[in-house]
Amino acid sequence: MSEEFRKKGTPEDAELEREVRSKRKFSLAEAIGREGADLMKGASPVTLKRQAELEIEQYLESHLEDAEGALRVVLVRRVTESEILLAANYENSLPAMARVAQGILSSGTGLRRFVRAIDAEWGRIYSERPYFERDGVPPHRKDPYTVSSVRAALLQLLEALGRGG
């Protein structure tokens, strides 16, 4: 701003500015403040990680059937915390999400742990006791997230990602 001021202001204004500055102690904060206006020029104040997270959330909002919302929350968290997205420098968030979903589906144990995390998130969202699936016991009739329903949702998501939709 002071550079603009010097270009537009009168000689008296420039003299006044010099006088005010001569009586101040130099500080790093002041120097950063003087030059700071140009630091963000053309850059987004939103981090690349947050941009990737928002892109994933937006995609899931329109391509994932999840009336309760817990699946979406846990999947976004899983993708944004994954090494896969970090390795992609947050720029290829949808392919990274596809790889994370494939990884979840590739392991029966991984899928069950993922469903358990979704159930726990559902319990937090709705302040209710979640319905955890147990081996050899049919799922509770009110359980919104079962291993088979989550598997089906992830397969539909991968299909949509494969179509480029």
Short mmCIF file of N, CA and C in Angstrom, two decimals:
data_model
loop_
_atom_site.label_atom_id
_atom_site.label_comp_id
_atom_site.label_asym_id
_atom_site.label_seq_id
_atom_site.Cartn_x
_atom_site.Cartn_y
_atom_site.Cartn_z
N MET A 1 0.81 -1.18 0.00
CA MET A 1 0.00 0.00 0.00
C MET A 1 0.86 1.25 0.00
N SER A 2 1.97 1.26 0.75
CA SER A 2 2.81 2.45 0.81
C SER A 2 3.42 2.75 -0.54
N GLU A 3 3.70 1.73 -1.35
CA GLU A 3 4.24 1.93 -2.69
C GLU A 3 3.22 2.67 -3.55
N GLU A 4 1.95 2.27 -3.47
CA GLU A 4 0.88 2.96 -4.20
C GLU A 4 0.76 4.40 -3.71
N PHE A 5 0.85 4.55 -2.39
CA PHE A 5 0.72 5.87 -1.78
C PHE A 5 1.81 6.81 -2.30
N ARG A 6 3.05 6.28 -2.37
CA ARG A 6 4.16 7.09 -2.85
C ARG A 6 3.95 7.52 -4.29
N LYS A 7 3.38 6.63 -5.10
CA LYS A 7 3.17 6.95 -6.52
C LYS A 7 2.08 7.99 -6.70
N LYS A 8 1.01 7.92 -5.87
CA LYS A 8 -0.15 8.80 -6.05
C LYS A 8 -0.11 10.03 -5.16
N GLY A 9 0.57 9.94 -4.01
CA GLY A 9 0.54 11.01 -3.03
C GLY A 9 1.39 12.20 -3.44
N THR A 10 1.21 13.27 -2.69
CA THR A 10 1.99 14.49 -2.93
C THR A 10 3.34 14.36 -2.23
N PRO A 11 4.28 15.22 -2.56
CA PRO A 11 5.58 15.18 -1.87
C PRO A 11 5.43 15.39 -0.36
N GLU A 12 4.46 16.20 0.06
CA GLU A 12 4.25 16.42 1.48
C GLU A 12 3.78 15.13 2.17
N ASP A 13 2.91 14.36 1.47
CA ASP A 13 2.43 13.10 2.03
C ASP A 13 3.58 12.11 2.18
N ALA A 14 4.46 12.05 1.18
CA ALA A 14 5.61 11.15 1.24
C ALA A 14 6.53 11.54 2.38
N GLU A 15 6.72 12.85 2.60
CA GLU A 15 7.56 13.34 3.69
C GLU A 15 6.96 12.96 5.04
N LEU A 16 5.64 13.08 5.17
CA LEU A 16 4.95 12.71 6.40
C LEU A 16 5.12 11.21 6.68
N GLU A 17 5.00 10.40 5.65
CA GLU A 17 5.17 8.95 5.81
C GLU A 17 6.59 8.63 6.28
N ARG A 18 7.60 9.25 5.67
CA ARG A 18 8.99 9.03 6.09
C ARG A 18 9.20 9.42 7.55
N GLU A 19 8.60 10.53 7.96
CA GLU A 19 8.75 10.99 9.33
C GLU A 19 8.12 10.01 10.32
N VAL A 20 6.93 9.52 9.98
CA VAL A 20 6.26 8.55 10.86
C VAL A 20 7.08 7.28 10.97
N ARG A 21 7.59 6.80 9.86
CA ARG A 21 8.38 5.56 9.86
C ARG A 21 9.70 5.72 10.60
N SER A 22 10.29 6.90 10.56
CA SER A 22 11.59 7.09 11.21
C SER A 22 11.47 6.98 12.73
N LYS A 23 10.29 7.24 13.27
CA LYS A 23 10.10 7.19 14.72
C LYS A 23 9.67 5.81 15.21
N ARG A 24 9.41 4.90 14.29
CA ARG A 24 8.99 3.54 14.67
C ARG A 24 10.20 2.63 14.76
N LYS A 25 10.09 1.63 15.63
CA LYS A 25 11.10 0.58 15.67
C LYS A 25 10.80 -0.40 14.54
N PHE A 26 11.84 -0.92 13.90
CA PHE A 26 11.63 -1.91 12.86
C PHE A 26 11.22 -3.23 13.50
N SER A 27 10.23 -3.88 12.90
CA SER A 27 9.84 -5.21 13.38
C SER A 27 9.57 -6.09 12.17
N LEU A 28 9.76 -7.36 12.38
CA LEU A 28 9.50 -8.33 11.32
C LEU A 28 8.02 -8.29 10.92
N ALA A 29 7.15 -8.13 11.89
CA ALA A 29 5.71 -8.08 11.60
C ALA A 29 5.37 -6.91 10.68
N GLU A 30 6.03 -5.75 10.92
CA GLU A 30 5.76 -4.60 10.08
C GLU A 30 6.26 -4.84 8.65
N ALA A 31 7.44 -5.44 8.54
CA ALA A 31 7.99 -5.71 7.20
C ALA A 31 7.09 -6.68 6.44
N ILE A 32 6.61 -7.70 7.13
CA ILE A 32 5.70 -8.66 6.49
C ILE A 32 4.40 -7.96 6.11
N GLY A 33 3.92 -7.09 6.98
CA GLY A 33 2.70 -6.35 6.69
C GLY A 33 2.84 -5.47 5.46
N ARG A 34 4.00 -4.86 5.31
CA ARG A 34 4.21 -3.99 4.14
C ARG A 34 4.23 -4.79 2.85
N GLU A 35 4.86 -5.93 2.91
CA GLU A 35 5.01 -6.74 1.69
C GLU A 35 3.90 -7.78 1.54
N GLY A 36 3.14 -7.99 2.60
CA GLY A 36 2.15 -9.07 2.61
C GLY A 36 1.07 -9.00 1.57
N ALA A 37 0.74 -7.82 1.12
CA ALA A 37 -0.34 -7.68 0.14
C ALA A 37 -0.03 -8.42 -1.14
N ASP A 38 1.23 -8.50 -1.49
CA ASP A 38 1.61 -9.18 -2.73
C ASP A 38 1.79 -10.68 -2.56
N LEU A 39 1.89 -11.16 -1.32
CA LEU A 39 2.17 -12.57 -1.09
C LEU A 39 1.06 -13.48 -1.61
N MET A 40 -0.20 -13.09 -1.43
CA MET A 40 -1.33 -13.93 -1.81
C MET A 40 -1.89 -13.59 -3.18
N LYS A 41 -1.26 -12.67 -3.87
CA LYS A 41 -1.78 -12.23 -5.15
C LYS A 41 -1.90 -13.43 -6.10
N GLY A 42 -3.11 -13.72 -6.54
CA GLY A 42 -3.35 -14.80 -7.48
C GLY A 42 -3.46 -16.17 -6.84
N ALA A 43 -3.23 -16.30 -5.56
CA ALA A 43 -3.28 -17.59 -4.88
C ALA A 43 -4.60 -17.72 -4.13
N SER A 44 -5.01 -18.96 -3.97
CA SER A 44 -6.24 -19.23 -3.22
C SER A 44 -5.91 -19.31 -1.74
N PRO A 45 -6.73 -18.72 -0.88
CA PRO A 45 -6.50 -18.85 0.55
C PRO A 45 -6.91 -20.22 1.08
N VAL A 46 -7.54 -21.04 0.22
CA VAL A 46 -7.96 -22.38 0.60
C VAL A 46 -6.83 -23.35 0.25
N THR A 47 -6.42 -24.16 1.21
CA THR A 47 -5.31 -25.08 0.98
C THR A 47 -5.69 -26.14 -0.06
N LEU A 48 -4.68 -26.73 -0.67
CA LEU A 48 -4.93 -27.79 -1.65
C LEU A 48 -5.66 -28.98 -1.01
N LYS A 49 -5.29 -29.30 0.23
CA LYS A 49 -5.95 -30.41 0.92
C LYS A 49 -7.44 -30.12 1.09
N ARG A 50 -7.76 -28.91 1.50
CA ARG A 50 -9.17 -28.54 1.70
C ARG A 50 -9.92 -28.50 0.37
N GLN A 51 -9.24 -28.04 -0.70
CA GLN A 51 -9.86 -28.03 -2.02
C GLN A 51 -10.19 -29.47 -2.45
N ALA A 52 -9.26 -30.40 -2.21
CA ALA A 52 -9.50 -31.80 -2.55
C ALA A 52 -10.67 -32.35 -1.74
N GLU A 53 -10.69 -32.02 -0.45
CA GLU A 53 -11.78 -32.47 0.42
C GLU A 53 -13.13 -31.95 -0.07
N LEU A 54 -13.18 -30.69 -0.46
CA LEU A 54 -14.43 -30.11 -0.96
C LEU A 54 -14.85 -30.76 -2.28
N GLU A 55 -13.89 -31.06 -3.15
CA GLU A 55 -14.22 -31.72 -4.41
C GLU A 55 -14.80 -33.11 -4.15
N ILE A 56 -14.20 -33.84 -3.22
CA ILE A 56 -14.70 -35.17 -2.87
C ILE A 56 -16.10 -35.07 -2.27
N GLU A 57 -16.29 -34.14 -1.33
CA GLU A 57 -17.61 -33.98 -0.71
C GLU A 57 -18.68 -33.64 -1.74
N GLN A 58 -18.35 -32.76 -2.65
CA GLN A 58 -19.31 -32.37 -3.69
C GLN A 58 -19.65 -33.56 -4.58
N TYR A 59 -18.64 -34.32 -4.96
CA TYR A 59 -18.88 -35.48 -5.81
C TYR A 59 -19.76 -36.50 -5.09
N LEU A 60 -19.45 -36.77 -3.83
CA LEU A 60 -20.22 -37.75 -3.07
C LEU A 60 -21.66 -37.29 -2.85
N GLU A 61 -21.83 -36.00 -2.69
CA GLU A 61 -23.18 -35.45 -2.50
C GLU A 61 -24.10 -35.81 -3.66
N SER A 62 -23.55 -35.83 -4.85
CA SER A 62 -24.39 -36.10 -6.02
C SER A 62 -24.26 -37.52 -6.57
N HIS A 63 -23.29 -38.30 -6.10
CA HIS A 63 -23.10 -39.64 -6.68
C HIS A 63 -23.16 -40.79 -5.67
N LEU A 64 -23.43 -40.50 -4.41
CA LEU A 64 -23.47 -41.56 -3.40
C LEU A 64 -24.80 -41.51 -2.68
N GLU A 65 -25.50 -42.62 -2.72
CA GLU A 65 -26.77 -42.70 -1.98
C GLU A 65 -26.45 -42.98 -0.52
N ASP A 66 -26.69 -41.97 0.31
CA ASP A 66 -26.37 -42.08 1.73
C ASP A 66 -27.28 -41.13 2.50
N ALA A 67 -28.50 -41.57 2.74
CA ALA A 67 -29.50 -40.72 3.40
C ALA A 67 -29.07 -40.33 4.81
N GLU A 68 -28.38 -41.22 5.51
CA GLU A 68 -27.99 -40.95 6.90
C GLU A 68 -26.77 -40.03 7.00
N GLY A 69 -25.89 -40.06 6.00
CA GLY A 69 -24.74 -39.16 5.95
C GLY A 69 -23.45 -39.65 6.57
N ALA A 70 -23.49 -40.72 7.34
CA ALA A 70 -22.28 -41.19 8.02
C ALA A 70 -21.27 -41.82 7.06
N LEU A 71 -21.76 -42.53 6.05
CA LEU A 71 -20.85 -43.14 5.07
C LEU A 71 -20.03 -42.06 4.38
N ARG A 72 -20.67 -41.00 3.97
CA ARG A 72 -20.00 -39.89 3.29
C ARG A 72 -18.92 -39.28 4.19
N VAL A 73 -19.26 -39.03 5.45
CA VAL A 73 -18.32 -38.42 6.40
C VAL A 73 -17.08 -39.29 6.57
N VAL A 74 -17.29 -40.58 6.79
CA VAL A 74 -16.17 -41.49 7.04
C VAL A 74 -15.33 -41.69 5.79
N LEU A 75 -15.99 -41.77 4.63
CA LEU A 75 -15.23 -41.95 3.39
C LEU A 75 -14.38 -40.72 3.09
N VAL A 76 -14.93 -39.52 3.26
CA VAL A 76 -14.14 -38.30 3.04
C VAL A 76 -12.95 -38.28 3.99
N ARG A 77 -13.18 -38.61 5.24
CA ARG A 77 -12.10 -38.64 6.22
C ARG A 77 -11.02 -39.65 5.81
N ARG A 78 -11.46 -40.83 5.40
CA ARG A 78 -10.52 -41.89 5.02
C ARG A 78 -9.68 -41.46 3.82
N VAL A 79 -10.31 -40.83 2.83
CA VAL A 79 -9.58 -40.41 1.63
C VAL A 79 -8.62 -39.27 1.95
N THR A 80 -9.09 -38.26 2.69
CA THR A 80 -8.23 -37.10 2.94
C THR A 80 -7.07 -37.43 3.87
N GLU A 81 -7.20 -38.48 4.66
CA GLU A 81 -6.10 -38.89 5.53
C GLU A 81 -5.21 -39.94 4.89
N SER A 82 -5.54 -40.36 3.67
CA SER A 82 -4.78 -41.45 3.05
C SER A 82 -3.49 -40.97 2.43
N GLU A 83 -2.53 -41.87 2.40
CA GLU A 83 -1.25 -41.60 1.74
C GLU A 83 -1.46 -41.48 0.23
N ILE A 84 -2.50 -42.10 -0.29
CA ILE A 84 -2.78 -42.07 -1.73
C ILE A 84 -3.05 -40.64 -2.18
N LEU A 85 -3.89 -39.93 -1.45
CA LEU A 85 -4.20 -38.54 -1.81
C LEU A 85 -2.98 -37.65 -1.60
N LEU A 86 -2.25 -37.89 -0.52
CA LEU A 86 -1.03 -37.12 -0.26
C LEU A 86 -0.03 -37.31 -1.39
N ALA A 87 0.12 -38.55 -1.88
CA ALA A 87 1.06 -38.83 -2.97
C ALA A 87 0.62 -38.14 -4.26
N ALA A 88 -0.68 -37.92 -4.41
CA ALA A 88 -1.20 -37.24 -5.61
C ALA A 88 -1.13 -35.73 -5.46
N ASN A 89 -0.52 -35.24 -4.37
CA ASN A 89 -0.42 -33.80 -4.10
C ASN A 89 -1.79 -33.12 -4.08
N TYR A 90 -2.80 -33.85 -3.69
CA TYR A 90 -4.17 -33.35 -3.55
C TYR A 90 -4.79 -32.90 -4.86
N GLU A 91 -4.14 -33.17 -5.97
CA GLU A 91 -4.65 -32.69 -7.25
C GLU A 91 -5.54 -33.69 -7.97
N ASN A 92 -5.41 -34.96 -7.68
CA ASN A 92 -6.23 -35.98 -8.32
C ASN A 92 -7.09 -36.65 -7.26
N SER A 93 -7.99 -35.88 -6.68
CA SER A 93 -8.75 -36.38 -5.53
C SER A 93 -9.74 -37.48 -5.90
N LEU A 94 -10.38 -37.40 -7.05
CA LEU A 94 -11.37 -38.43 -7.39
C LEU A 94 -10.70 -39.77 -7.72
N PRO A 95 -9.61 -39.81 -8.50
CA PRO A 95 -8.92 -41.09 -8.68
C PRO A 95 -8.38 -41.64 -7.35
N ALA A 96 -7.94 -40.76 -6.47
CA ALA A 96 -7.47 -41.20 -5.15
C ALA A 96 -8.62 -41.81 -4.36
N MET A 97 -9.80 -41.20 -4.45
CA MET A 97 -10.97 -41.74 -3.76
C MET A 97 -11.32 -43.13 -4.31
N ALA A 98 -11.21 -43.29 -5.62
CA ALA A 98 -11.49 -44.60 -6.23
C ALA A 98 -10.51 -45.65 -5.71
N ARG A 99 -9.24 -45.30 -5.61
CA ARG A 99 -8.25 -46.25 -5.11
C ARG A 99 -8.51 -46.61 -3.65
N VAL A 100 -8.92 -45.64 -2.84
CA VAL A 100 -9.23 -45.91 -1.44
C VAL A 100 -10.44 -46.84 -1.35
N ALA A 101 -11.48 -46.57 -2.14
CA ALA A 101 -12.68 -47.42 -2.14
C ALA A 101 -12.34 -48.84 -2.59
N GLN A 102 -11.50 -48.97 -3.61
CA GLN A 102 -11.08 -50.29 -4.06
C GLN A 102 -10.31 -51.02 -2.96
N GLY A 103 -9.47 -50.29 -2.25
CA GLY A 103 -8.73 -50.88 -1.14
C GLY A 103 -9.65 -51.38 -0.04
N ILE A 104 -10.68 -50.63 0.26
CA ILE A 104 -11.65 -51.03 1.29
C ILE A 104 -12.36 -52.30 0.84
N LEU A 105 -12.77 -52.33 -0.42
CA LEU A 105 -13.52 -53.49 -0.93
C LEU A 105 -12.65 -54.73 -1.11
N SER A 106 -11.36 -54.56 -1.25
CA SER A 106 -10.48 -55.70 -1.54
C SER A 106 -10.25 -56.59 -0.33
N SER A 107 -10.58 -56.12 0.84
CA SER A 107 -10.35 -56.90 2.05
C SER A 107 -11.63 -57.00 2.86
N GLY A 108 -12.02 -58.23 3.15
CA GLY A 108 -13.22 -58.44 3.97
C GLY A 108 -13.08 -57.81 5.34
N THR A 109 -11.91 -57.96 5.94
CA THR A 109 -11.66 -57.37 7.25
C THR A 109 -11.66 -55.85 7.16
N GLY A 110 -11.04 -55.33 6.10
CA GLY A 110 -11.02 -53.88 5.91
C GLY A 110 -12.41 -53.31 5.74
N LEU A 111 -13.25 -54.02 5.00
CA LEU A 111 -14.63 -53.58 4.79
C LEU A 111 -15.40 -53.60 6.11
N ARG A 112 -15.23 -54.67 6.90
CA ARG A 112 -15.93 -54.74 8.19
C ARG A 112 -15.48 -53.62 9.13
N ARG A 113 -14.18 -53.31 9.14
CA ARG A 113 -13.69 -52.20 9.97
C ARG A 113 -14.24 -50.87 9.49
N PHE A 114 -14.32 -50.72 8.19
CA PHE A 114 -14.88 -49.50 7.62
C PHE A 114 -16.33 -49.34 8.01
N VAL A 115 -17.11 -50.41 7.93
CA VAL A 115 -18.53 -50.37 8.31
C VAL A 115 -18.66 -50.07 9.80
N ARG A 116 -17.77 -50.62 10.60
CA ARG A 116 -17.80 -50.34 12.04
C ARG A 116 -17.54 -48.85 12.31
N ALA A 117 -16.60 -48.27 11.58
CA ALA A 117 -16.32 -46.83 11.72
C ALA A 117 -17.54 -46.01 11.30
N ILE A 118 -18.21 -46.44 10.25
CA ILE A 118 -19.42 -45.74 9.79
C ILE A 118 -20.52 -45.85 10.85
N ASP A 119 -20.69 -47.05 11.41
CA ASP A 119 -21.68 -47.23 12.47
C ASP A 119 -21.39 -46.32 13.66
N ALA A 120 -20.12 -46.23 14.04
CA ALA A 120 -19.75 -45.36 15.18
C ALA A 120 -20.04 -43.90 14.85
N GLU A 121 -19.74 -43.49 13.62
CA GLU A 121 -20.02 -42.10 13.21
C GLU A 121 -21.53 -41.85 13.22
N TRP A 122 -22.29 -42.81 12.74
CA TRP A 122 -23.76 -42.69 12.75
C TRP A 122 -24.25 -42.49 14.18
N GLY A 123 -23.69 -43.25 15.12
CA GLY A 123 -24.07 -43.10 16.52
C GLY A 123 -23.75 -41.72 17.06
N ARG A 124 -22.59 -41.17 16.66
CA ARG A 124 -22.23 -39.81 17.10
C ARG A 124 -23.17 -38.77 16.50
N ILE A 125 -23.47 -38.92 15.21
CA ILE A 125 -24.34 -37.95 14.53
C ILE A 125 -25.72 -37.91 15.16
N TYR A 126 -26.29 -39.08 15.41
CA TYR A 126 -27.67 -39.17 15.87
C TYR A 126 -27.79 -39.38 17.38
N SER A 127 -26.68 -39.37 18.09
CA SER A 127 -26.67 -39.58 19.54
C SER A 127 -27.45 -40.83 19.93
N GLU A 128 -27.20 -41.88 19.18
CA GLU A 128 -27.84 -43.17 19.46
C GLU A 128 -26.78 -44.25 19.52
N ARG A 129 -27.15 -45.35 20.12
CA ARG A 129 -26.26 -46.50 20.17
C ARG A 129 -26.24 -47.15 18.79
N PRO A 130 -25.04 -47.29 18.20
CA PRO A 130 -24.97 -47.88 16.85
C PRO A 130 -25.25 -49.38 16.86
N TYR A 131 -25.64 -49.88 15.70
CA TYR A 131 -25.90 -51.31 15.53
C TYR A 131 -24.68 -51.93 14.85
N PHE A 132 -23.77 -52.48 15.65
CA PHE A 132 -22.59 -53.11 15.08
C PHE A 132 -22.92 -54.52 14.64
N GLU A 133 -22.50 -54.86 13.43
CA GLU A 133 -22.69 -56.21 12.92
C GLU A 133 -21.70 -57.15 13.60
N ARG A 134 -22.17 -58.38 13.88
CA ARG A 134 -21.31 -59.40 14.47
C ARG A 134 -21.30 -60.61 13.56
N ASP A 135 -20.17 -61.28 13.50
CA ASP A 135 -20.06 -62.47 12.67
C ASP A 135 -21.04 -63.55 13.12
N GLY A 136 -21.71 -64.16 12.16
CA GLY A 136 -22.63 -65.24 12.44
C GLY A 136 -23.99 -64.80 12.95
N VAL A 137 -24.20 -63.50 13.09
CA VAL A 137 -25.48 -62.98 13.58
C VAL A 137 -26.03 -62.06 12.49
N PRO A 138 -27.30 -62.26 12.10
CA PRO A 138 -27.86 -61.36 11.08
C PRO A 138 -27.86 -59.91 11.56
N PRO A 139 -27.70 -58.96 10.64
CA PRO A 139 -27.70 -57.56 11.05
C PRO A 139 -29.05 -57.15 11.65
N HIS A 140 -28.99 -56.18 12.54
CA HIS A 140 -30.20 -55.65 13.17
C HIS A 140 -31.08 -55.05 12.07
N ARG A 141 -32.38 -55.21 12.18
CA ARG A 141 -33.30 -54.76 11.12
C ARG A 141 -33.29 -53.24 10.95
N LYS A 142 -32.90 -52.49 11.98
CA LYS A 142 -32.85 -51.03 11.89
C LYS A 142 -31.45 -50.50 11.52
N ASP A 143 -30.50 -51.39 11.31
CA ASP A 143 -29.12 -50.98 11.02
C ASP A 143 -29.05 -50.33 9.64
N PRO A 144 -28.73 -49.03 9.56
CA PRO A 144 -28.68 -48.37 8.26
C PRO A 144 -27.42 -48.73 7.46
N TYR A 145 -26.40 -49.24 8.12
CA TYR A 145 -25.14 -49.57 7.46
C TYR A 145 -24.74 -51.00 7.77
N THR A 146 -24.92 -51.86 6.79
CA THR A 146 -24.46 -53.24 6.91
C THR A 146 -23.30 -53.43 5.95
N VAL A 147 -22.58 -54.52 6.13
CA VAL A 147 -21.47 -54.81 5.23
C VAL A 147 -21.96 -54.87 3.78
N SER A 148 -23.09 -55.52 3.57
CA SER A 148 -23.59 -55.65 2.19
C SER A 148 -24.07 -54.30 1.64
N SER A 149 -24.72 -53.47 2.45
CA SER A 149 -25.20 -52.18 1.93
C SER A 149 -24.04 -51.23 1.63
N VAL A 150 -23.01 -51.26 2.45
CA VAL A 150 -21.84 -50.40 2.21
C VAL A 150 -21.08 -50.90 0.99
N ARG A 151 -20.95 -52.22 0.87
CA ARG A 151 -20.29 -52.79 -0.32
C ARG A 151 -21.02 -52.34 -1.59
N ALA A 152 -22.35 -52.43 -1.58
CA ALA A 152 -23.14 -52.03 -2.75
C ALA A 152 -22.96 -50.54 -3.05
N ALA A 153 -22.95 -49.70 -2.01
CA ALA A 153 -22.78 -48.25 -2.20
C ALA A 153 -21.40 -47.93 -2.78
N LEU A 154 -20.37 -48.60 -2.28
CA LEU A 154 -19.02 -48.36 -2.80
C LEU A 154 -18.88 -48.86 -4.23
N LEU A 155 -19.51 -49.98 -4.55
CA LEU A 155 -19.46 -50.47 -5.93
C LEU A 155 -20.17 -49.51 -6.88
N GLN A 156 -21.30 -48.96 -6.47
CA GLN A 156 -22.00 -47.96 -7.28
C GLN A 156 -21.14 -46.71 -7.47
N LEU A 157 -20.47 -46.31 -6.42
CA LEU A 157 -19.59 -45.15 -6.49
C LEU A 157 -18.45 -45.39 -7.49
N LEU A 158 -17.84 -46.58 -7.41
CA LEU A 158 -16.75 -46.91 -8.34
C LEU A 158 -17.25 -46.96 -9.78
N GLU A 159 -18.46 -47.45 -9.96
CA GLU A 159 -19.05 -47.48 -11.29
C GLU A 159 -19.23 -46.06 -11.84
N ALA A 160 -19.73 -45.15 -10.98
CA ALA A 160 -19.92 -43.76 -11.40
C ALA A 160 -18.57 -43.10 -11.71
N LEU A 161 -17.57 -43.38 -10.88
CA LEU A 161 -16.24 -42.83 -11.13
C LEU A 161 -15.65 -43.37 -12.43
N GLY A 162 -15.92 -44.63 -12.71
CA GLY A 162 -15.44 -45.25 -13.96
C GLY A 162 -16.09 -44.65 -15.19
N ARG A 163 -17.34 -44.23 -15.05
CA ARG A 163 -18.06 -43.60 -16.19
C ARG A 163 -17.60 -42.16 -16.38
N GLY A 164 -16.86 -41.65 -15.40
CA GLY A 164 -16.44 -40.26 -15.47
C GLY A 164 -17.53 -39.31 -15.06
N GLY A 165 -18.53 -39.84 -14.34
CA GLY A 165 -19.69 -39.04 -13.95
C GLY A 165 -19.45 -38.40 -12.69
#
